[in-house]
Amino acid sequence: MANSYFTPADLPYAQDALAPVISADTIAFHYGKHLQAYINNLNAALPGSGFEGKSLEEIVRTSEGGIFNNAGQVLNHTLYFTQFKAAGKESEPKGALAAAIARDFGSFESFKAEFQKKGAGLFGSGWVWLSSDAEGKLHITQESNAGNPVCRGLNPLLTFDVWEHAYYLDYQNRRPDHLAALWQIIDWDVVESRYEK
Ligand code: MN
């Protein structure tokens, strides 16, 4: 019998709701196949590992090797897939997060430019992250492969997946175009709630 310690977070939108920024086909493979494989691999590796019963974040912070890679990818994709809203009117951060972005990056536009540049410039597979530290200061970091800012003691707020599986069906080699389009579907209420935690 398969273990089911972890299961995929429900998508807060229909599989075709992010199109044309992210197609239903990409969601079907990325959420339905890639994320599910990371979950299956993690669940299969947990028995007898010493990590059974621990939270996903604690596993990511304290594990290494195959357990870290799969747990990291489960945490990363959970934060990624739950930060989007149906394509439509592009929104902007409000409140405390908007003020922190202006303080730490100069403006929302310069934050977006820096975030896209770090995502486009990440060599190979990985993630670009916006995180906050214990003082509420914001940081943009590049993480290779399954990396997550919780390993640096940061609170992850927003992420763009730059693994090719995240965009190749829709954008082929045009990673920068994919990253530039993602702003249209960011649910800033979700990102803001992560910042206020
Ligand atoms: Mn991915």
XYZ file of N, CA and C and ligand atoms in Angstrom:
592
model
N 0.841 -1.207 0.000
C 0.000 0.000 0.000
C 0.872 1.251 0.000
N 0.486 2.199 -0.812
C 1.272 3.434 -0.917
C 1.141 4.257 0.367
N 2.224 4.882 0.761
C 2.174 5.817 1.891
C 1.564 7.125 1.423
N 0.914 7.828 2.322
C 0.320 9.113 1.922
C 0.506 10.149 3.018
N 1.746 10.297 3.456
C 2.035 11.324 4.468
C 1.706 12.707 3.911
N 2.148 12.935 2.662
C 1.916 14.239 2.037
C 1.051 14.062 0.790
N 0.196 15.026 0.540
C -0.664 15.034 -0.645
C -0.557 16.426 -1.278
N -0.867 16.544 -2.570
C -0.754 17.860 -3.206
C -1.786 18.845 -2.664
N -1.373 20.092 -2.464
C -2.328 21.151 -2.103
C -3.327 21.315 -3.239
N -4.584 21.566 -2.903
C -5.579 21.835 -3.938
C -5.223 23.127 -4.674
N -5.437 23.129 -5.986
C -5.258 24.366 -6.752
C -6.417 25.318 -6.461
N -6.135 26.581 -6.154
C -7.214 27.543 -5.881
C -7.800 28.159 -7.163
N -7.710 27.441 -8.288
C -8.229 27.919 -9.583
C -8.393 26.689 -10.460
N -9.160 26.832 -11.566
C -9.318 25.732 -12.525
C -8.022 25.537 -13.306
N -7.801 24.326 -13.813
C -6.531 24.020 -14.485
C -6.296 24.880 -15.724
N -7.378 25.392 -16.324
C -7.204 26.225 -17.526
C -7.318 27.724 -17.219
N -7.392 28.078 -15.928
C -7.671 29.475 -15.563
C -6.456 30.390 -15.705
N -5.245 29.808 -15.775
C -4.038 30.640 -15.843
C -3.616 30.927 -17.282
N -4.287 30.279 -18.235
C -3.960 30.491 -19.652
C -4.319 31.921 -20.061
N -3.534 32.522 -20.966
C -2.406 31.944 -21.715
C -1.050 32.063 -21.013
N -1.016 32.563 -19.785
C 0.276 32.717 -19.103
C 0.874 31.340 -18.821
N 0.045 30.435 -18.262
C 0.421 29.026 -18.080
C -0.744 28.206 -18.619
N -0.478 27.347 -19.589
C -1.551 26.587 -20.236
C -2.067 25.454 -19.343
N -3.268 24.971 -19.673
C -3.824 23.812 -18.964
C -2.927 22.592 -19.137
N -2.296 22.446 -20.293
C -1.376 21.315 -20.510
C -0.197 21.378 -19.538
N 0.365 22.583 -19.378
C 1.497 22.715 -18.454
C 1.062 22.409 -17.027
N -0.121 22.885 -16.624
C -0.609 22.557 -15.281
C -0.797 21.043 -15.145
N -1.337 20.408 -16.197
C -1.579 18.962 -16.123
C -0.280 18.198 -15.892
N 0.791 18.601 -16.572
C 2.079 17.904 -16.388
C 2.799 18.380 -15.126
N 2.843 19.689 -14.925
C 3.668 20.241 -13.845
C 3.071 19.906 -12.471
N 1.773 20.172 -12.324
C 1.082 19.885 -11.059
C 0.705 18.398 -10.984
N 0.151 17.877 -12.089
C -0.382 16.510 -12.059
C 0.672 15.425 -12.095
N 1.803 15.679 -12.741
C 2.842 14.637 -12.901
C 4.126 14.959 -12.130
N 4.705 16.154 -12.359
C 5.981 16.446 -11.699
C 5.817 16.557 -10.188
N 4.877 17.383 -9.731
C 4.682 17.522 -8.287
C 4.255 16.185 -7.674
N 3.367 15.458 -8.355
C 2.928 14.176 -7.798
C 4.097 13.205 -7.650
N 5.031 13.225 -8.598
C 6.199 12.336 -8.504
C 7.069 12.700 -7.299
N 7.268 14.007 -7.054
C 8.048 14.409 -5.875
C 7.350 13.939 -4.594
N 6.028 14.055 -4.570
C 5.266 13.627 -3.389
C 5.378 12.113 -3.208
N 5.222 11.376 -4.297
C 5.326 9.914 -4.204
C 6.714 9.490 -3.725
N 7.747 10.133 -4.272
C 9.123 9.790 -3.888
C 9.380 10.115 -2.419
N 8.875 11.280 -1.974
C 9.061 11.656 -0.565
C 8.328 10.678 0.342
N 7.077 10.382 0.034
C 6.301 9.465 0.876
C 6.950 8.083 0.942
N 7.530 7.650 -0.178
C 8.170 6.328 -0.209
C 9.456 6.309 0.607
N 10.123 7.472 0.714
C 11.415 7.520 1.410
C 11.282 7.746 2.909
N 10.102 8.160 3.373
C 9.966 8.554 4.789
C 10.031 7.385 5.787
N 9.418 6.235 5.510
C 9.410 5.188 6.546
C 10.818 4.801 6.991
N 11.060 4.866 8.289
C 12.351 4.489 8.830
C 13.443 5.528 8.654
N 13.105 6.699 8.077
C 14.125 7.715 7.796
C 14.415 8.606 8.993
N 13.530 8.576 9.999
C 13.655 9.508 11.107
C 12.890 10.797 10.873
N 12.346 10.980 9.667
C 11.621 12.208 9.346
C 10.102 12.023 9.361
N 9.636 10.792 9.633
C 8.186 10.562 9.695
C 7.564 11.452 10.769
N 6.434 12.070 10.439
C 5.720 12.885 11.416
C 6.234 14.310 11.521
N 7.332 14.630 10.854
C 7.849 16.003 10.888
C 7.125 16.846 9.840
N 7.086 18.158 10.079
C 6.461 19.042 9.085
C 7.354 19.125 7.853
N 6.732 19.468 6.730
C 7.479 19.583 5.478
C 8.629 20.578 5.623
N 8.347 21.724 6.247
C 9.390 22.746 6.390
C 10.543 22.235 7.254
N 10.218 21.501 8.312
C 11.287 20.977 9.171
C 12.126 19.947 8.413
N 11.466 19.124 7.599
C 12.219 18.147 6.797
C 13.168 18.877 5.847
N 12.665 19.931 5.190
C 13.502 20.668 4.234
C 14.695 21.306 4.959
N 14.464 21.831 6.157
C 15.537 22.517 6.881
C 16.598 21.558 7.401
N 16.238 20.291 7.625
C 17.150 19.411 8.359
C 17.604 18.176 7.584
N 17.094 17.952 6.374
C 17.458 16.731 5.643
C 18.503 17.028 4.577
N 18.978 15.985 3.934
C 19.874 16.136 2.787
C 19.612 14.984 1.826
N 20.315 15.016 0.687
C 20.200 13.921 -0.278
C 18.809 13.819 -0.869
N 18.374 12.583 -1.107
C 17.110 12.352 -1.800
C 15.907 12.876 -1.038
N 15.910 12.756 0.274
C 14.770 13.269 1.047
C 14.701 14.784 0.917
N 15.857 15.457 1.023
C 15.856 16.915 0.847
C 15.362 17.301 -0.545
N 15.865 16.644 -1.569
C 15.482 17.023 -2.941
C 13.979 16.909 -3.145
N 13.386 15.826 -2.694
C 11.948 15.638 -2.911
C 11.121 16.508 -1.975
N 11.512 16.622 -0.707
C 10.771 17.486 0.225
C 10.868 18.944 -0.203
N 12.065 19.360 -0.638
C 12.237 20.729 -1.116
C 11.325 21.011 -2.293
N 11.265 20.076 -3.223
C 10.415 20.290 -4.391
C 8.929 20.272 -4.034
N 8.536 19.494 -3.028
C 7.130 19.520 -2.596
C 6.809 20.877 -1.963
N 7.685 21.368 -1.095
C 7.458 22.678 -0.468
C 7.485 23.795 -1.519
N 8.471 23.755 -2.411
C 8.593 24.798 -3.435
C 7.341 24.861 -4.312
N 6.904 23.704 -4.791
C 5.741 23.688 -5.687
C 4.450 24.026 -4.956
N 4.353 23.694 -3.676
C 3.163 24.064 -2.908
C 3.055 25.584 -2.819
N 4.176 26.257 -2.509
C 4.178 27.719 -2.446
C 3.924 28.313 -3.827
N 4.479 27.698 -4.849
C 4.343 28.183 -6.235
C 2.894 28.091 -6.711
N 2.299 26.912 -6.642
C 0.972 26.732 -7.229
C -0.130 27.456 -6.455
N 0.093 27.751 -5.187
C -0.952 28.430 -4.412
C -0.813 29.958 -4.434
N 0.158 30.495 -5.201
C 0.352 31.953 -5.245
C -0.303 32.590 -6.472
N -0.992 31.774 -7.305
C -1.563 32.294 -8.547
C -3.063 32.507 -8.440
N -3.576 33.363 -9.311
C -5.016 33.581 -9.477
C -5.319 33.576 -10.966
N -6.600 33.418 -11.301
C -7.007 33.351 -12.700
C -6.493 34.562 -13.468
N -6.058 34.334 -14.714
C -5.574 35.420 -15.554
C -6.688 36.434 -15.765
N -6.336 37.686 -15.720
C -7.326 38.749 -15.865
C -6.630 40.057 -15.617
N -7.140 40.792 -14.644
C -6.542 42.085 -14.356
C -5.308 41.890 -13.471
N -4.166 42.390 -13.951
C -2.936 42.300 -13.173
C -3.059 43.177 -11.932
N -2.611 42.649 -10.785
C -2.724 43.424 -9.547
C -1.337 43.737 -8.996
N -1.303 44.498 -7.948
C -0.051 44.896 -7.310
C -0.154 44.656 -5.816
N 0.991 44.508 -5.147
C 0.939 44.364 -3.687
C 0.384 45.629 -3.034
N -0.187 45.432 -1.846
C -0.756 46.556 -1.098
C -0.155 46.541 0.313
N -0.512 47.517 1.081
C -0.231 47.507 2.510
C 1.239 47.369 2.873
N 1.492 46.560 3.920
C 2.847 46.442 4.483
C 3.832 45.889 3.468
N 3.384 44.951 2.639
C 4.301 44.376 1.650
C 4.677 45.417 0.596
N 3.707 46.183 0.128
C 4.002 47.234 -0.851
C 4.993 48.239 -0.275
N 4.823 48.599 0.986
C 5.730 49.559 1.630
C 7.138 48.974 1.744
N 7.222 47.682 2.073
C 8.543 47.046 2.207
C 9.231 46.937 0.852
N 8.472 46.650 -0.208
C 9.053 46.581 -1.561
C 9.606 47.951 -1.957
N 8.843 49.002 -1.703
C 9.316 50.357 -2.032
C 10.563 50.710 -1.231
N 10.581 50.331 0.037
C 11.722 50.637 0.910
C 12.982 49.885 0.473
N 12.833 48.581 0.146
C 14.007 47.730 -0.079
C 14.452 47.664 -1.540
N 13.558 48.007 -2.485
C 13.924 47.928 -3.907
C 13.723 49.245 -4.646
N 13.207 50.246 -4.000
C 13.012 51.546 -4.637
C 11.617 51.724 -5.193
N 11.113 50.710 -5.911
C 9.760 50.761 -6.464
C 9.339 49.348 -6.836
N 8.037 49.164 -7.077
C 7.530 47.862 -7.512
C 8.131 47.489 -8.858
N 8.261 48.473 -9.754
C 8.833 48.200 -11.081
C 10.286 47.752 -10.970
N 11.073 48.388 -10.106
C 12.478 47.963 -10.001
C 12.592 46.614 -9.295
N 11.668 46.337 -8.355
C 11.635 44.993 -7.759
C 11.380 43.947 -8.846
N 10.365 44.175 -9.697
C 10.025 43.199 -10.734
C 11.212 42.979 -11.683
N 11.879 44.065 -12.054
C 13.014 43.953 -12.971
C 14.134 43.119 -12.359
N 14.420 43.364 -11.083
C 15.493 42.627 -10.396
C 15.126 41.144 -10.247
N 13.862 40.885 -9.920
C 13.401 39.507 -9.715
C 13.479 38.729 -11.036
N 13.013 39.340 -12.109
C 13.068 38.692 -13.429
C 14.513 38.452 -13.864
N 15.388 39.430 -13.600
C 16.794 39.302 -13.992
C 17.447 38.131 -13.257
N 17.145 38.006 -11.953
C 17.729 36.897 -11.179
C 17.167 35.553 -11.648
N 15.909 35.538 -12.074
C 15.324 34.295 -12.583
C 15.888 33.920 -13.935
N 16.003 34.920 -14.811
C 16.526 34.653 -16.155
C 17.991 34.249 -16.096
N 18.726 34.777 -15.126
C 20.159 34.550 -15.058
C 20.577 33.340 -14.243
N 19.623 32.627 -13.672
C 19.966 31.442 -12.874
C 20.378 30.321 -13.821
N 21.602 29.831 -13.689
C 22.096 28.807 -14.597
C 21.519 27.447 -14.216
N 20.899 26.784 -15.194
C 20.362 25.439 -14.939
C 19.014 25.505 -14.272
N 18.694 24.486 -13.460
C 17.374 24.357 -12.848
C 17.358 24.991 -11.468
N 16.245 25.626 -11.127
C 16.151 26.193 -9.789
C 14.981 27.138 -9.666
N 15.096 28.062 -8.728
C 13.993 28.928 -8.335
C 14.537 30.301 -7.967
N 13.782 31.343 -8.268
C 14.099 32.671 -7.735
C 13.018 32.994 -6.706
N 13.447 33.569 -5.586
C 12.559 33.762 -4.437
C 12.564 35.198 -3.934
N 11.410 35.647 -3.500
C 11.307 36.812 -2.623
C 11.024 36.276 -1.221
N 11.830 36.704 -0.259
C 11.663 36.251 1.127
C 11.810 37.429 2.067
N 11.398 37.209 3.321
C 11.614 38.220 4.348
C 12.439 37.619 5.475
N 13.241 38.483 6.119
C 14.004 38.017 7.274
C 13.255 38.380 8.559
N 13.867 38.089 9.707
C 13.186 38.264 10.991
C 12.815 39.718 11.248
N 13.521 40.662 10.604
C 13.221 42.095 10.771
C 12.224 42.600 9.735
N 11.779 41.711 8.834
C 10.831 42.128 7.805
C 11.480 42.680 6.553
N 12.827 42.699 6.530
C 13.530 43.155 5.326
C 13.380 42.094 4.238
N 13.230 42.568 2.989
C 13.011 41.665 1.858
C 14.321 41.296 1.171
N 14.361 40.080 0.643
C 15.546 39.578 -0.052
C 15.116 38.823 -1.305
N 15.867 38.990 -2.396
C 15.691 38.161 -3.585
C 16.877 37.203 -3.638
N 16.595 35.900 -3.712
C 17.679 34.915 -3.777
C 17.427 33.928 -4.901
N 18.531 33.423 -5.451
C 18.473 32.325 -6.412
C 18.766 31.037 -5.655
N 17.979 30.004 -5.941
C 18.224 28.698 -5.327
C 18.309 27.652 -6.433
N 19.355 26.845 -6.407
C 19.498 25.787 -7.410
C 18.644 24.580 -7.045
N 18.182 23.896 -8.069
C 17.509 22.601 -7.909
C 16.342 22.683 -6.939
N 16.434 22.056 -5.759
C 15.301 22.016 -4.832
C 15.430 23.027 -3.701
N 16.346 23.978 -3.808
C 16.616 24.891 -2.708
C 15.419 25.752 -2.323
N 15.333 26.064 -1.028
C 14.261 26.919 -0.501
C 14.876 27.866 0.524
N 14.429 29.129 0.561
C 15.006 30.100 1.507
C 14.870 29.707 2.982
N 13.997 28.764 3.334
C 13.923 28.364 4.752
C 15.264 27.821 5.225
N 16.087 27.301 4.290
C 17.409 26.787 4.661
C 18.370 27.915 5.020
N 18.023 29.171 4.665
C 18.827 30.343 5.039
C 18.189 31.095 6.201
N 17.138 30.514 6.808
C 16.449 31.189 7.896
C 15.503 32.277 7.433
N 15.147 32.270 6.138
C 14.238 33.283 5.589
C 12.829 32.720 5.429
N 11.849 33.631 5.366
C 10.440 33.275 5.198
C 10.068 33.443 3.721
N 9.803 32.357 2.994
C 9.531 32.475 1.557
C 8.162 33.085 1.268
N 8.136 34.064 0.341
C 6.899 34.793 0.029
C 6.389 34.517 -1.378
N 7.285 34.547 -2.347
C 6.918 34.476 -3.771
C 8.031 33.740 -4.497
N 7.665 32.908 -5.489
C 8.706 32.207 -6.227
C 8.325 32.001 -7.677
N 9.326 32.072 -8.553
C 9.178 31.673 -9.955
C 10.036 30.422 -10.158
N 9.418 29.388 -10.690
C 10.096 28.121 -10.989
C 10.801 28.285 -12.326
N 12.118 28.120 -12.355
C 12.817 28.244 -13.631
C 13.331 26.898 -14.154
N 12.865 25.794 -13.564
C 13.099 24.485 -14.201
C 12.400 24.521 -15.570
N 13.015 23.900 -16.574
C 12.398 23.935 -17.909
C 10.995 23.328 -17.918
N 10.713 22.363 -17.046
C 9.378 21.741 -17.066
C 8.284 22.762 -16.736
N 8.654 23.894 -16.115
C 7.658 24.904 -15.743
C 7.163 25.705 -16.947
N 7.958 25.760 -18.027
C 7.584 26.649 -19.135
C 7.807 26.093 -20.522
N 8.446 24.923 -20.661
C 8.894 24.515 -21.993
C 7.750 24.240 -22.963
N 6.643 23.685 -22.482
C 5.515 23.417 -23.386
C 4.963 24.706 -23.986
N 4.960 25.771 -23.199
C 4.340 27.030 -23.635
C 5.330 28.016 -24.239
N 6.562 28.029 -23.767
C 7.519 29.078 -24.150
C 8.812 28.514 -24.739
N 8.962 27.196 -24.795
C 10.200 26.555 -25.255
C 11.411 27.176 -24.542
N 12.353 27.741 -25.295
C 13.572 28.281 -24.685
C 13.405 29.689 -24.129
N 12.221 30.293 -24.274
C 12.080 31.716 -23.946
C 11.750 31.913 -22.460
N 12.673 31.533 -21.602
C 12.460 31.678 -20.154
C 12.134 33.117 -19.761
N 12.875 34.125 -20.276
C 12.566 35.508 -19.863
C 11.134 35.927 -20.201
N 10.613 35.476 -21.344
C 9.233 35.823 -21.709
C 8.236 35.202 -20.729
N 8.510 33.965 -20.339
C 7.651 33.293 -19.356
C 7.660 34.055 -18.027
N 8.853 34.435 -17.566
C 8.948 35.131 -16.278
C 8.230 36.477 -16.339
N 8.379 37.182 -17.457
C 7.728 38.493 -17.592
C 6.211 38.369 -17.562
N 5.678 37.240 -18.062
C 4.224 37.055 -18.110
C 3.634 36.660 -16.757
N 4.454 36.068 -15.888
C 3.904 35.528 -14.631
C 3.277 36.587 -13.734
N 3.729 37.845 -13.854
C 3.159 38.902 -12.989
C 1.658 39.034 -13.174
N 1.158 38.651 -14.370
C -0.279 38.786 -14.656
C -1.150 37.899 -13.774
N -0.554 36.829 -13.193
C -1.382 35.869 -12.450
C -0.991 35.754 -10.975
N -0.141 36.672 -10.498
C 0.229 36.604 -9.072
C -0.930 37.094 -8.208
N -1.283 36.284 -7.220
C -2.295 36.679 -6.232
C -1.575 37.358 -5.064
N -1.520 38.697 -5.113
C -0.742 39.430 -4.111
C -1.356 39.348 -2.728
N -2.648 39.012 -2.627
C -3.236 38.801 -1.293
C -2.581 37.607 -0.601
N -2.289 36.554 -1.383
C -1.623 35.375 -0.826
C -0.199 35.729 -0.393
N 0.522 36.446 -1.259
C 1.905 36.816 -0.952
C 1.948 37.708 0.286
N 1.020 38.663 0.327
C 0.928 39.576 1.483
C 0.656 38.794 2.777
N -0.211 37.778 2.709
C -0.516 37.010 3.926
C 0.705 36.217 4.388
N 1.549 35.802 3.472
C 2.787 35.118 3.866
C 3.744 36.104 4.547
N 3.730 37.360 4.084
C 4.612 38.371 4.666
C 4.170 38.736 6.083
N 2.873 38.741 6.303
C 2.350 39.166 7.612
C 2.449 38.071 8.657
N 2.756 36.839 8.222
C 2.861 35.722 9.175
C 4.022 35.898 10.142
Mn 8.521 22.707 -11.142
